[in-house]
Structure formats: C-alpha cells, structure tokens
Tab-separated table of C-alpha atoms in Angstrom:
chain	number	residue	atom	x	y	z
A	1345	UNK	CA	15.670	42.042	40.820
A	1346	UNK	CA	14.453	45.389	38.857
A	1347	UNK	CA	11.193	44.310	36.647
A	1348	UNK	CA	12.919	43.759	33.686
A	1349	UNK	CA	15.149	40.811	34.797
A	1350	UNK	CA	11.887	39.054	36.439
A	1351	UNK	CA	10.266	39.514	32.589
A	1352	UNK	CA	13.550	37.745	30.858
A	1353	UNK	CA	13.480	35.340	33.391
A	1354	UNK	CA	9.885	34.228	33.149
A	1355	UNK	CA	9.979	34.628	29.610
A	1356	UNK	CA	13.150	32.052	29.389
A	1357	UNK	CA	11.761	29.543	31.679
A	1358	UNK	CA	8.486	29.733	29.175
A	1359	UNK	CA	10.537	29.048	26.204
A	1360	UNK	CA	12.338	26.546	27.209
A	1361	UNK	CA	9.139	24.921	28.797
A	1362	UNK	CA	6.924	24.894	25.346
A	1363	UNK	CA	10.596	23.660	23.620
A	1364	UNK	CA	10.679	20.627	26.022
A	1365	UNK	CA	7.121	20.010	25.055
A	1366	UNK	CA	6.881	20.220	21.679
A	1367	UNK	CA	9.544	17.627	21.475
A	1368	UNK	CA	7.739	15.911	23.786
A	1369	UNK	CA	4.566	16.072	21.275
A	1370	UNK	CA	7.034	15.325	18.139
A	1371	UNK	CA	8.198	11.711	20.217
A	1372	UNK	CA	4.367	11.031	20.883
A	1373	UNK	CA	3.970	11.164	17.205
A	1374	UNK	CA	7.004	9.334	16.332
A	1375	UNK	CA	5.883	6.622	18.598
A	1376	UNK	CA	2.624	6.856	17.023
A	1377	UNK	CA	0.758	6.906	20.507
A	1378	UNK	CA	-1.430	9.901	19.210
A	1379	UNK	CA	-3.278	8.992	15.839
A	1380	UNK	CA	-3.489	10.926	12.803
A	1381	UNK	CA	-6.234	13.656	13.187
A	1382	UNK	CA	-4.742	14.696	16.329
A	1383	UNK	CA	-0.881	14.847	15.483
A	1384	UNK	CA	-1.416	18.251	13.513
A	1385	UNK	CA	-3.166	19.481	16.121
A	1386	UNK	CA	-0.706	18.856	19.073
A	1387	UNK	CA	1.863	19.991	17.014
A	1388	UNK	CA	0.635	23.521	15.866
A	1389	UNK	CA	-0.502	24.100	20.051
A	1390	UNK	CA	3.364	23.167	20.683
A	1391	UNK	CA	5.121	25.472	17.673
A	1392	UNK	CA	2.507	28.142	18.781
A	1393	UNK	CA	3.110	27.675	22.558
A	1394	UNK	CA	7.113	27.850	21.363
A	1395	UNK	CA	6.242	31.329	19.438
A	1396	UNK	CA	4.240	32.589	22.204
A	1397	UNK	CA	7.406	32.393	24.461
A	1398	UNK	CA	9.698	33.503	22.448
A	1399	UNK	CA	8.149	36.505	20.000
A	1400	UNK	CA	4.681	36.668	21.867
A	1401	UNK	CA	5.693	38.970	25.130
A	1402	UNK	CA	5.508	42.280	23.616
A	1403	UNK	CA	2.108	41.520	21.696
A	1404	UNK	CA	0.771	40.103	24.935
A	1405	UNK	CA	1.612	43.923	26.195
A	1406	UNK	CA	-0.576	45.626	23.634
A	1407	UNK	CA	-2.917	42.975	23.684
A	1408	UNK	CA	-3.912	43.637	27.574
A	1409	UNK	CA	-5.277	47.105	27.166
A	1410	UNK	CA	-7.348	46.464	24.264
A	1411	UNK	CA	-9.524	43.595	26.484
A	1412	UNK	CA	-9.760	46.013	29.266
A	1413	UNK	CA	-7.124	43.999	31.475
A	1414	UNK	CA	-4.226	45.829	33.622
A	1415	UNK	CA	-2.277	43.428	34.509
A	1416	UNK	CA	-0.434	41.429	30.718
A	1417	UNK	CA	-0.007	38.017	32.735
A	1418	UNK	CA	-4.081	38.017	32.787
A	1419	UNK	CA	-4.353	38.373	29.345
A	1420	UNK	CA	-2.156	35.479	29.159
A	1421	UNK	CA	-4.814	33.588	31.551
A	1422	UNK	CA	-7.543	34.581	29.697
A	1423	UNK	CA	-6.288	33.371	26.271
A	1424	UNK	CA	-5.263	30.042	27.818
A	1425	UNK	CA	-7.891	29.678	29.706
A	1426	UNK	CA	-9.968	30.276	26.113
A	1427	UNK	CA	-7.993	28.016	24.163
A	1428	UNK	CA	-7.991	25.227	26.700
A	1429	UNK	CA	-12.029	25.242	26.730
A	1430	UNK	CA	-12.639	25.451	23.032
A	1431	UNK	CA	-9.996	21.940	22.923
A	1432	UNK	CA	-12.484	20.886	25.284
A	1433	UNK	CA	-15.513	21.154	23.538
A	1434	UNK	CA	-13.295	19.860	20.447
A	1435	UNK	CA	-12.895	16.628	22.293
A	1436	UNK	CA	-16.102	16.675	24.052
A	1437	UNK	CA	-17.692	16.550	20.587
A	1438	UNK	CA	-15.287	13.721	18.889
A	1439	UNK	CA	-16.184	11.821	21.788
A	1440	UNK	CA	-19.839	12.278	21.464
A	1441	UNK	CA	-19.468	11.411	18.280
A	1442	UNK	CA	-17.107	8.025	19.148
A	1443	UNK	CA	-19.897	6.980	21.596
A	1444	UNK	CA	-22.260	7.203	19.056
A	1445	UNK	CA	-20.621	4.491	17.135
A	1446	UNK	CA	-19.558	2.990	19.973
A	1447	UNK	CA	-23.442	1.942	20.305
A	1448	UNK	CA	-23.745	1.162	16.657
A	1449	UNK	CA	-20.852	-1.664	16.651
A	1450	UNK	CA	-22.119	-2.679	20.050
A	1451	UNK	CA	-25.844	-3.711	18.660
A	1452	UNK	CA	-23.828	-5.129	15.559
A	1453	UNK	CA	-22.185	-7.658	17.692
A	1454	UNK	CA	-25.188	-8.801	19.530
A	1455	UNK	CA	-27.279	-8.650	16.519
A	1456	UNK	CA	-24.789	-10.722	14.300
A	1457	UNK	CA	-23.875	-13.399	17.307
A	1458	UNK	CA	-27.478	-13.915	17.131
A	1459	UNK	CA	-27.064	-14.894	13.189
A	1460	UNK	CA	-29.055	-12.162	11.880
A	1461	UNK	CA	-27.572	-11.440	8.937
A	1462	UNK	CA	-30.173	-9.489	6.806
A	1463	UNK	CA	-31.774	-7.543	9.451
A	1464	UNK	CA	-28.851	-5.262	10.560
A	1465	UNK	CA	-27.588	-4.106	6.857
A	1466	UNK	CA	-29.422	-1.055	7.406
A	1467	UNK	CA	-27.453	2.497	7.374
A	1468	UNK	CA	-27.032	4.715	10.328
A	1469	UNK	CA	-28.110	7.654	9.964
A	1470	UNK	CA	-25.414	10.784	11.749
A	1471	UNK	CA	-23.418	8.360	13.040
B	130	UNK	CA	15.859	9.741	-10.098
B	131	UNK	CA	15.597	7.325	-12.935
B	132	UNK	CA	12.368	6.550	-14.187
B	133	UNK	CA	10.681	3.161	-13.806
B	134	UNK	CA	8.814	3.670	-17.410
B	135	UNK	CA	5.912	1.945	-18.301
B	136	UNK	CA	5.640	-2.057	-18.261
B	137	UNK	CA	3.629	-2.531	-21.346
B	138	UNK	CA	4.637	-6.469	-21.014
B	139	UNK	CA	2.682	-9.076	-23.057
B	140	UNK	CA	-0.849	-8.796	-21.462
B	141	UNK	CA	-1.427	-11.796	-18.831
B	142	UNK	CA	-2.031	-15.171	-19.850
B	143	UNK	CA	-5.973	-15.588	-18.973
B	144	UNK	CA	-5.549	-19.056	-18.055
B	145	UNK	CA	-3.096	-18.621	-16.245
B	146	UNK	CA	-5.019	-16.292	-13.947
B	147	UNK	CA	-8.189	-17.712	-14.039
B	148	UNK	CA	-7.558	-21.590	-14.279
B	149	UNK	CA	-4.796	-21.866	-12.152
B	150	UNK	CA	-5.353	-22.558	-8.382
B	151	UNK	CA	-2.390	-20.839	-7.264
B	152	UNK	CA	-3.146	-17.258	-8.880
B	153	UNK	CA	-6.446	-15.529	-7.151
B	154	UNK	CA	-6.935	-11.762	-8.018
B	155	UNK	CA	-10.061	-9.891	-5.700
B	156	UNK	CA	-11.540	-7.141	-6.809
B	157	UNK	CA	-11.955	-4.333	-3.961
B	158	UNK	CA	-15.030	-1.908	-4.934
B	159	UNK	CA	-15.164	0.766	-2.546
B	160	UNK	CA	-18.811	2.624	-2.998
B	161	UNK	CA	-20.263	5.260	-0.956
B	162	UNK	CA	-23.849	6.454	-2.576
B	163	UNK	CA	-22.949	5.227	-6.221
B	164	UNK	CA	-26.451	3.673	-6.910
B	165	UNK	CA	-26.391	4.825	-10.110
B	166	UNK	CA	-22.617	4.418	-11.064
B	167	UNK	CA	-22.692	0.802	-9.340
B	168	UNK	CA	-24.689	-0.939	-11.810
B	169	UNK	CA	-22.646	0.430	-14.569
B	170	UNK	CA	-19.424	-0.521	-13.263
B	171	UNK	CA	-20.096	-3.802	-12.312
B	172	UNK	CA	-21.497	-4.675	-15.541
B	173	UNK	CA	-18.496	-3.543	-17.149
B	174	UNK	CA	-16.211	-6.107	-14.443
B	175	UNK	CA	-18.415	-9.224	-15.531
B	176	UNK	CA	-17.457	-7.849	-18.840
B	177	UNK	CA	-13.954	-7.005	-18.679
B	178	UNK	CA	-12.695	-9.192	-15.824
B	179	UNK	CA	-14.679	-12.718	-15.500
B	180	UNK	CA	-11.682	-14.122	-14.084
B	181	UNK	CA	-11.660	-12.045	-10.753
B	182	UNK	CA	-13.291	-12.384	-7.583
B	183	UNK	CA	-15.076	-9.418	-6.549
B	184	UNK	CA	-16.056	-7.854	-3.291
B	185	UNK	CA	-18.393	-4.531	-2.963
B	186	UNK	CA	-17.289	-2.374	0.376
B	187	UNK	CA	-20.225	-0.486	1.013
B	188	UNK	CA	-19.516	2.877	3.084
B	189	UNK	CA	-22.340	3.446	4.828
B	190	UNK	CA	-24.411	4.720	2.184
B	191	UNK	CA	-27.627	6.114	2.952
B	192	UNK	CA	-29.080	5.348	-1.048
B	193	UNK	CA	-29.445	2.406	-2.814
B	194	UNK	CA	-25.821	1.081	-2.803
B	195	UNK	CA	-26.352	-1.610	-0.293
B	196	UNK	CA	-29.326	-3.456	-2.433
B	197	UNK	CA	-27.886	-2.961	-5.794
B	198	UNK	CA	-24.422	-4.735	-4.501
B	199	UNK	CA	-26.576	-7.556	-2.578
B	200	UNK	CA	-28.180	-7.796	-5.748
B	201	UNK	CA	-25.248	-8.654	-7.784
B	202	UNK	CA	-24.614	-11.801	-6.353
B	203	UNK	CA	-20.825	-10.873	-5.263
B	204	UNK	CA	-19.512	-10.694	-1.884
B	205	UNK	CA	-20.530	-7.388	-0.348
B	206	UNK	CA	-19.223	-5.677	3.004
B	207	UNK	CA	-21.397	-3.681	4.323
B	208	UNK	CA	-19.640	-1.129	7.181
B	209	UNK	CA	-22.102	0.241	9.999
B	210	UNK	CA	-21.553	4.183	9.392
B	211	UNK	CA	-19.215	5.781	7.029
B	212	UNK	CA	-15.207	5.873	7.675
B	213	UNK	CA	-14.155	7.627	4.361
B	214	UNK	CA	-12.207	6.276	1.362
B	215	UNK	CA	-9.518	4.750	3.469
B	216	UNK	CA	-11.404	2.780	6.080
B	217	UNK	CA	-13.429	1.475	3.279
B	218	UNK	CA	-10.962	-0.193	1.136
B	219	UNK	CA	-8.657	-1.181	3.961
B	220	UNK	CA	-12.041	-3.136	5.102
B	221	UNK	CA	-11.861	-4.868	1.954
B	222	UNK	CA	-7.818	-5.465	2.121
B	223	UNK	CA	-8.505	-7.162	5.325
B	224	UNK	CA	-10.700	-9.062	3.805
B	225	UNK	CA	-8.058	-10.093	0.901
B	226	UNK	CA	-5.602	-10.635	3.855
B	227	UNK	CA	-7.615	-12.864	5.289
B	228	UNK	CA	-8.576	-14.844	2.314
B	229	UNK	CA	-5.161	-15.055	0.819
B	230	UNK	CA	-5.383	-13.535	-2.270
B	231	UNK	CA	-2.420	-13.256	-4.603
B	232	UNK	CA	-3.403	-9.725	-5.933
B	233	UNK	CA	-6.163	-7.344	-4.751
B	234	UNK	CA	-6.971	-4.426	-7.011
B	235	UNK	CA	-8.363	-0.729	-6.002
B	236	UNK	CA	-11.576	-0.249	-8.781
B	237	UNK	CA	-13.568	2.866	-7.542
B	238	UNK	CA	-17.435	2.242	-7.660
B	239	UNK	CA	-17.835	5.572	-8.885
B	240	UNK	CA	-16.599	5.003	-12.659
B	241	UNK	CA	-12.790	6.467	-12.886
B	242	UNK	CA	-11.278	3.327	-12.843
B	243	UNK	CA	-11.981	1.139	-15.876
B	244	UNK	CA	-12.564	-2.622	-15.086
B	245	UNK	CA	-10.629	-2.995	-19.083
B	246	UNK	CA	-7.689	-1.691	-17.634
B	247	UNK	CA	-7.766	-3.831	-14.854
B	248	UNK	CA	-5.830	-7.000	-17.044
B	249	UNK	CA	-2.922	-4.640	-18.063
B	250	UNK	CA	-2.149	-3.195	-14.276
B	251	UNK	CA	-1.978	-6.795	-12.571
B	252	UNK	CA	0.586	-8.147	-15.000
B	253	UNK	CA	3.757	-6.742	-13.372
B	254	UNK	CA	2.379	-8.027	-9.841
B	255	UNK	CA	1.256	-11.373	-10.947
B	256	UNK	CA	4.793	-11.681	-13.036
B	257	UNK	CA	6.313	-10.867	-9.416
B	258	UNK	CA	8.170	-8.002	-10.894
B	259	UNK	CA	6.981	-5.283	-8.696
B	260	UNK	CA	4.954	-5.404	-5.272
B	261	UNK	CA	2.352	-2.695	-5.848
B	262	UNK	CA	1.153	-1.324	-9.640
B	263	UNK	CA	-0.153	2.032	-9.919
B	264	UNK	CA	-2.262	2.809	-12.898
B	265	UNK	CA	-1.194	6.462	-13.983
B	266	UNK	CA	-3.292	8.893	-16.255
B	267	UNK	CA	0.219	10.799	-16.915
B	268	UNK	CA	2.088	8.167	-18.524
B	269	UNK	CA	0.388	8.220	-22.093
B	270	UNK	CA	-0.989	11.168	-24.094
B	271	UNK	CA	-4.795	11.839	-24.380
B	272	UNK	CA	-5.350	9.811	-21.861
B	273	UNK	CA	-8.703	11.598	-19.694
B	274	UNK	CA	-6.798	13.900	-17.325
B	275	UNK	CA	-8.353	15.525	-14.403
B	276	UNK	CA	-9.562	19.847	-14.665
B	277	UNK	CA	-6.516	22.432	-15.016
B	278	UNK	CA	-6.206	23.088	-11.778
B	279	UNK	CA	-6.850	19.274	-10.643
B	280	UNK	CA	-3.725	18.518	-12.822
B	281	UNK	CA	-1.525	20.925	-11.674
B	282	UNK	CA	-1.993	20.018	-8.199
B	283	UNK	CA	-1.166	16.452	-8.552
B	284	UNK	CA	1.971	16.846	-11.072
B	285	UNK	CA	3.490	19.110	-8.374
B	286	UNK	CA	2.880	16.656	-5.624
B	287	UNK	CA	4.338	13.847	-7.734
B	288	UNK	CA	7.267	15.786	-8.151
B	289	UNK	CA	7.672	15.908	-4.383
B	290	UNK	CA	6.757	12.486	-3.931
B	291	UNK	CA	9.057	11.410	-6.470
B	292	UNK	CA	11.892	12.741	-4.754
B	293	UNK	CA	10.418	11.517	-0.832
B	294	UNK	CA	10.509	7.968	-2.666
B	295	UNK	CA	13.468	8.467	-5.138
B	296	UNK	CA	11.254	7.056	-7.780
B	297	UNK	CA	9.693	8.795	-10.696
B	298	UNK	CA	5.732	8.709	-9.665
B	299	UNK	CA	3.532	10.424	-11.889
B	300	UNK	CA	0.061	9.831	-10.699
B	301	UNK	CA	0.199	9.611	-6.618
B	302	UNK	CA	-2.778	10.232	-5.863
B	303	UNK	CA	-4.089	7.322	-7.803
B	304	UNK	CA	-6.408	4.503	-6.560
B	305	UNK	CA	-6.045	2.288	-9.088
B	306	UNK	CA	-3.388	-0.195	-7.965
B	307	UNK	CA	-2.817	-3.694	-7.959
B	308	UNK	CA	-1.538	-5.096	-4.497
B	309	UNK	CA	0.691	-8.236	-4.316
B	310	UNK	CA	0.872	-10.450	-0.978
B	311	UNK	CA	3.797	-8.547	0.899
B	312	UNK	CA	1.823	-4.760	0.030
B	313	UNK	CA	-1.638	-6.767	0.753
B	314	UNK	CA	0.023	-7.423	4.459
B	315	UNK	CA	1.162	-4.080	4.152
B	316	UNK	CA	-2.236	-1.611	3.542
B	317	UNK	CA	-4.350	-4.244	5.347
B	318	UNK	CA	-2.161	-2.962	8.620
B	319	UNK	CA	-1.793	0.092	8.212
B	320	UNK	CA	-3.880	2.334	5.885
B	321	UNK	CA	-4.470	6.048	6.295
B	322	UNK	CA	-7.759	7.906	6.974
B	323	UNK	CA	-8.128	10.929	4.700
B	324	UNK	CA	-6.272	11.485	1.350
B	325	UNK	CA	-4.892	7.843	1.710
B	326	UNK	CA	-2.982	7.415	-1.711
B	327	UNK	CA	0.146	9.530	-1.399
B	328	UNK	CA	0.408	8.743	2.157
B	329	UNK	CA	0.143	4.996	1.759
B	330	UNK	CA	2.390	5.303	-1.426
B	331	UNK	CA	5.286	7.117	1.131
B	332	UNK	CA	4.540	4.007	3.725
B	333	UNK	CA	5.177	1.571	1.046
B	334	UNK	CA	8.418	2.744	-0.645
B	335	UNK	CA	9.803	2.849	2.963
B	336	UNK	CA	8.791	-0.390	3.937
B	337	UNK	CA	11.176	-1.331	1.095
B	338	UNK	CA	8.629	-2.689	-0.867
B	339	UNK	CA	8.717	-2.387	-5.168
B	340	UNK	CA	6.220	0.018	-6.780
B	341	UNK	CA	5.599	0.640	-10.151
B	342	UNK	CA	3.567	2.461	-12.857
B	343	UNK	CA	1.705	1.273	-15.296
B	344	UNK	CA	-0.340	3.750	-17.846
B	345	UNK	CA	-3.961	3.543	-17.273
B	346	UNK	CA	-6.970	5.236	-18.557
B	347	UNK	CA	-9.275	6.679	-16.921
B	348	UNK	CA	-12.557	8.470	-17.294
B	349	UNK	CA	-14.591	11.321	-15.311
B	350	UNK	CA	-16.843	9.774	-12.763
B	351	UNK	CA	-20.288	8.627	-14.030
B	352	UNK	CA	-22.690	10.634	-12.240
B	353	UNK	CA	-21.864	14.063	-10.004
B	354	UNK	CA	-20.532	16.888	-10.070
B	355	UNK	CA	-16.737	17.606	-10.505
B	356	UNK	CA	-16.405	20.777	-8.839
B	357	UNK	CA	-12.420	20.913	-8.445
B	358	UNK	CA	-11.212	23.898	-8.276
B	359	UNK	CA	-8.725	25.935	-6.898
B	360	UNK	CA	-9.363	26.327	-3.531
B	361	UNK	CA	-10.344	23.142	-3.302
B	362	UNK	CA	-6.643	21.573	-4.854
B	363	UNK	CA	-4.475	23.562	-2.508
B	364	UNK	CA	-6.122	22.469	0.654
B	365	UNK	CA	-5.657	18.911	-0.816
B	366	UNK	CA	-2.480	19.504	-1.124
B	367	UNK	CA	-1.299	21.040	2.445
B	368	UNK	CA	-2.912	17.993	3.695
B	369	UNK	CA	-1.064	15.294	1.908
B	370	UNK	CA	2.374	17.474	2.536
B	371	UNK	CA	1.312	17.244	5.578
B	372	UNK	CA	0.198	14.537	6.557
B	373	UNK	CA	3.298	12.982	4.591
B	374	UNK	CA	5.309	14.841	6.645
B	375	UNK	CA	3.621	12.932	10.046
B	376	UNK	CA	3.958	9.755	8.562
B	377	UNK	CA	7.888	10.623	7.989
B	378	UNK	CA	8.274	11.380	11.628
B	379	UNK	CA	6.585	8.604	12.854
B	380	UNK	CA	8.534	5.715	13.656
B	381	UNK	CA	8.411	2.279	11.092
B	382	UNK	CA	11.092	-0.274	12.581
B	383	UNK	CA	8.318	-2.966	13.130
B	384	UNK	CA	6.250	-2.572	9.987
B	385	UNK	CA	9.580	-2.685	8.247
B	386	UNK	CA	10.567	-6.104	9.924
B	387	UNK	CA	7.714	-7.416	8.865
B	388	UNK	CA	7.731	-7.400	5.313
B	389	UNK	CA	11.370	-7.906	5.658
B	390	UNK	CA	10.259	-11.119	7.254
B	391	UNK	CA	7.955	-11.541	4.319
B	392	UNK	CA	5.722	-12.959	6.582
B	393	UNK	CA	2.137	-12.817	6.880
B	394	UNK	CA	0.110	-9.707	8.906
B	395	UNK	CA	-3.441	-9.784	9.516
C-alpha cells in the first residue's frame, strides 16, 4: 500500500470508531447511567473525537511542526495524552470534593442516631 | 399552540383550605444566606397565608439563616453543605411527599415571590383543574419584570419551551408554582441540579401531567445586587437549551408509568 491509502485507511477506521462511541455516549445518557454534569461533557469529547477523525487529519499535519514533532501520529499522542490527564485531574478534583461530603453526611448519621439534634446544625465550611 | 390564558377563578374558599382536614397546602422556603430577606418574608406568610404549613430549607448558609428560621417556630431543614437551588427545594418536596400534602408551593426566601400571591396560584391546583400552577410576571401589564436583557432572555426561551411543550408558557423560568399530589410525586423524584425550572417544566409536560399559568406579581429581591446582564443571560440560556436538550434524550418510560399509575413515589 503507497502512504496515502494507509492515511485513508487509518483515518476511516478512526471515524467510524469515535461514531460508534459517541452513540455509545448518547445511549449512556438516554439510559441515564451518567448524571447531568457529566452528559455535556461526554458528549462534546465524542462530537470532537468524531471531528477529529473526520476534518482533523490535515490540521494534525500543520499542527506537528509547530510543537517541534516529526512524526503527525505523535502529535496526535501528545494531545490525547494531554486531554486524557487534564479529565483526570477534572475527576480527581470532583472526587475530592465528593469525599469531602462524603465525611460530612457520615458524622451526620452518627451524630443524629445519637439524638443530637441541636449540636450538628452547624454549616460546613468548603464543603 | 393555543394559549391556556390566565385562571383568574373566584379566589379559594379560606375555609375550605384551612378548616378542612382533607386540603393541606406546605409552604417550601428555599434560603441560602437570606438573613436579612428571611425575616421579611416570613412575616409577610404569617400575614398573607395563616392557613399554610410552612417549612424553611436552609442551604447551607454560612450567615444567620439557620437561627432566624429556628427562630420562627416553623419546621426548618437544615442541609449539611450547599447543593444549589434544586437540591434545596427538592429536599423540601421530599419532605411534602412524605407528609402527604395536597399542594406544596415554591416561595423564594429571598423576596421575589410574594406570600399575597400565594392564595391566587393554588386555586387551579386545589380546584383539581391543573397539576402544577406557574405564577408568571408576563401575563399582566406593569407587573415588576426582570432588567432588559433579563427579559429578553426568558421571553425567547419561553417561546422555545412553548413549542418543546406545545403549550403557551410565558414565564419558564419561574419558581413560583403550586404542586398538586401527582407533580409533588413527580419533582420529589426527579428534580434537576442547576437552572431547575425550565428543565423540570420539560419533565413535567412529558410525564403527561397538566400545567398552567397563573399571573403573579413579583418584586426585585430584598437585599443584593441584581447584576444581570448580558453575558450573564446568554450563558443561562445555552445551559437550559442544553440541558433541555439532555433531558429530551434521556429516556422517561418509568417516570411516565408512574404518574400514569397515579400512584404514590417517594
């Protein structure tokens, strides 16, 4: 296969990867397994992941020499790789933030099982 | 689209609604640091409304909220941190859920809602002509309307929500609304998180329940500072459009059932 048939190929097998998994994301909404805050989320990665593959191949080119990369599937790496660790910190902090309450609810319980009413209506602070 | 119109009926029979063992109407008074608006409002309810039952949802306020609603003598839920608007007065829907109240109505602690206005929006519910009354600043002249931009913002999402709901709605984004048992079952299930009132007013058209509007006045809050402006009303909007859109996809068959059942959820 000459170059350019290896780049079609990848890039259809890319596409049609991101469009199995966007609907994938759409029937995890409809099915309401992810909540809310996060359905937006999952669903902009998806349609971007979806435009990537389809549109994204020749910015991808220009985009490699600019960073100082030679080969355009690194740059490709390097921007997942990126956007996969900033999601982490994203969740990293929500779940900081979930323990945190987590705690708060936790003392509740044991603090209102012992019937004491008055002494726990105080606010949390940064909770 | 035909519109619903307003249901100026003859105003509810006090007796009726007070005396009467089978008609119980809660109060729900979200408040999230309204020490100073609190007082105010809840003078004006033992004023105005004498006849409800009232319970204070505290938010996790870090002021004064929490004694001035112990000190009022009504029923107060206090919630352990803050969850926003929605957790808050879903916290007190529960709580009319649980109690079995015949209608539950929205008052904001911060002073928009008027307790006065309170008699007029639970007639339709307590006549059992609708399920859900929504007290609308658009349906009457000179009644207080929100800044320019404000205004704009919601009369264009009404117009979308009118057509997502095939009803004329002129004030979606309205609190001020007057639950009746099947909507109670409703909202105390399923209630959103951020910008709750257009959402929740999608969820309850298609759970087939009846909605109307009923003119209400309204006035700016008490105390703070209304800095709505442009910026600020777009993002609003994208958010509700959006998060309408969500709560389109996602899937309803059970909620649906339920109130088709009639029965009751907790």
């Amino acid at each position: 296969m000459n170059p350019g048939n290896e780049i079609l190929h990848g890039q259809g097998f890319v596409l049609i990867a991101s469009l199995f998994f966007l609907a994938f994301i759409l029937e995890l909404v409809r099915r309401r397994k992810i909540g809310e805050r996060f359905s937006l989320l999952w669903i902009v990665i998806a349609v971007g992941m979806c435009l990537a593959a389809s549109v994204g191949f020749p910015i991808l080119f220009r985009i490699a020499p600019l960073i100082g990369v030679v080969y355009p599937a690194t740059a490709l790496f390097l921007l997942a790789f990126l956007g996969l660790t900033c999601l982490s910190i994203y969740f990293t902090v929500i779940l900081s933030q979930l323990h945190r309450q987590n705690r708060v609810l936790a003392q509740r319980i044991a603090l209102l099982e012992a019937g004491g009413k008055h002494a726990i209506a105080l606010p949390e602070a940064d909770v | 689209m035909s519109k619903i119109g307003d249901l100026t009926s003859a105003p509810a029979n006090l007796e009726r609604i007070g005396h009467s063992a089978r008609r119980r109407v809660l109060l729900v008074l979200p408040a999230y640091n309204e020490e100073r608006s609190l007082p105010v409002i809840l003078a004006e309810v033992r004023r105005e409304c004498p006849w409800a039952d009232v319970v204070i949802v505290n938010d996790g306020s870090r002021d004064d909220t929490e004694l001035v609603a112990q000190a009022s003598g009504y029923q107060v839920l206090s919630l352990p941190f803050n969850l926003g608007i929605g957790g808050a007065v879903q916290t007190g829907f529960k709580y009319a859920a649980a109690k079995d109240y015949d209608v539950v109505v929205q008052v904001d602690a911060d002073g928009q809602h008027l307790p006065g206005e309170v008699e007029k929006l639970i007639a339709p519910v307590l006549d059992g002509r609708c399920d859900v009354a929504i007290g609308s600043r658009f349906l009457e002249d000179g009644a207080y309307r929100a800044g320019f931009f404000r205004t704009l913002g919601i009369r264009l999402l009404a117009r979308i929500i009118s057509m997502i709901v095939r009803k004329r709605i002129t004030d979606p984004t309205s609190g001020f609304r007057a639950y009746g048992p099947a909507a109670l079952a409703s909202v105390a299930h399923d209630y959103p998180y951020d910008y709750p009132e257009p959402e929740a007013l999608v969820t309850l058209s298609r759970r087939g329940l009846h909605i109307v509007e009923v003119p209400a006045r309204m006035r700016a809050r008490l105390d703070g500072i209304s800095s709505i402006g442009l910026t600020v009303s777009i993002k609003y909007m994208f958010k509700v459009l959006l998060a309408i859109g969500l709560s389109l996809l996602r899937s309803d068959r059970a909620a649906r059932e339920r109130v088709r059942e009639g029965g009751v959820v907790r």
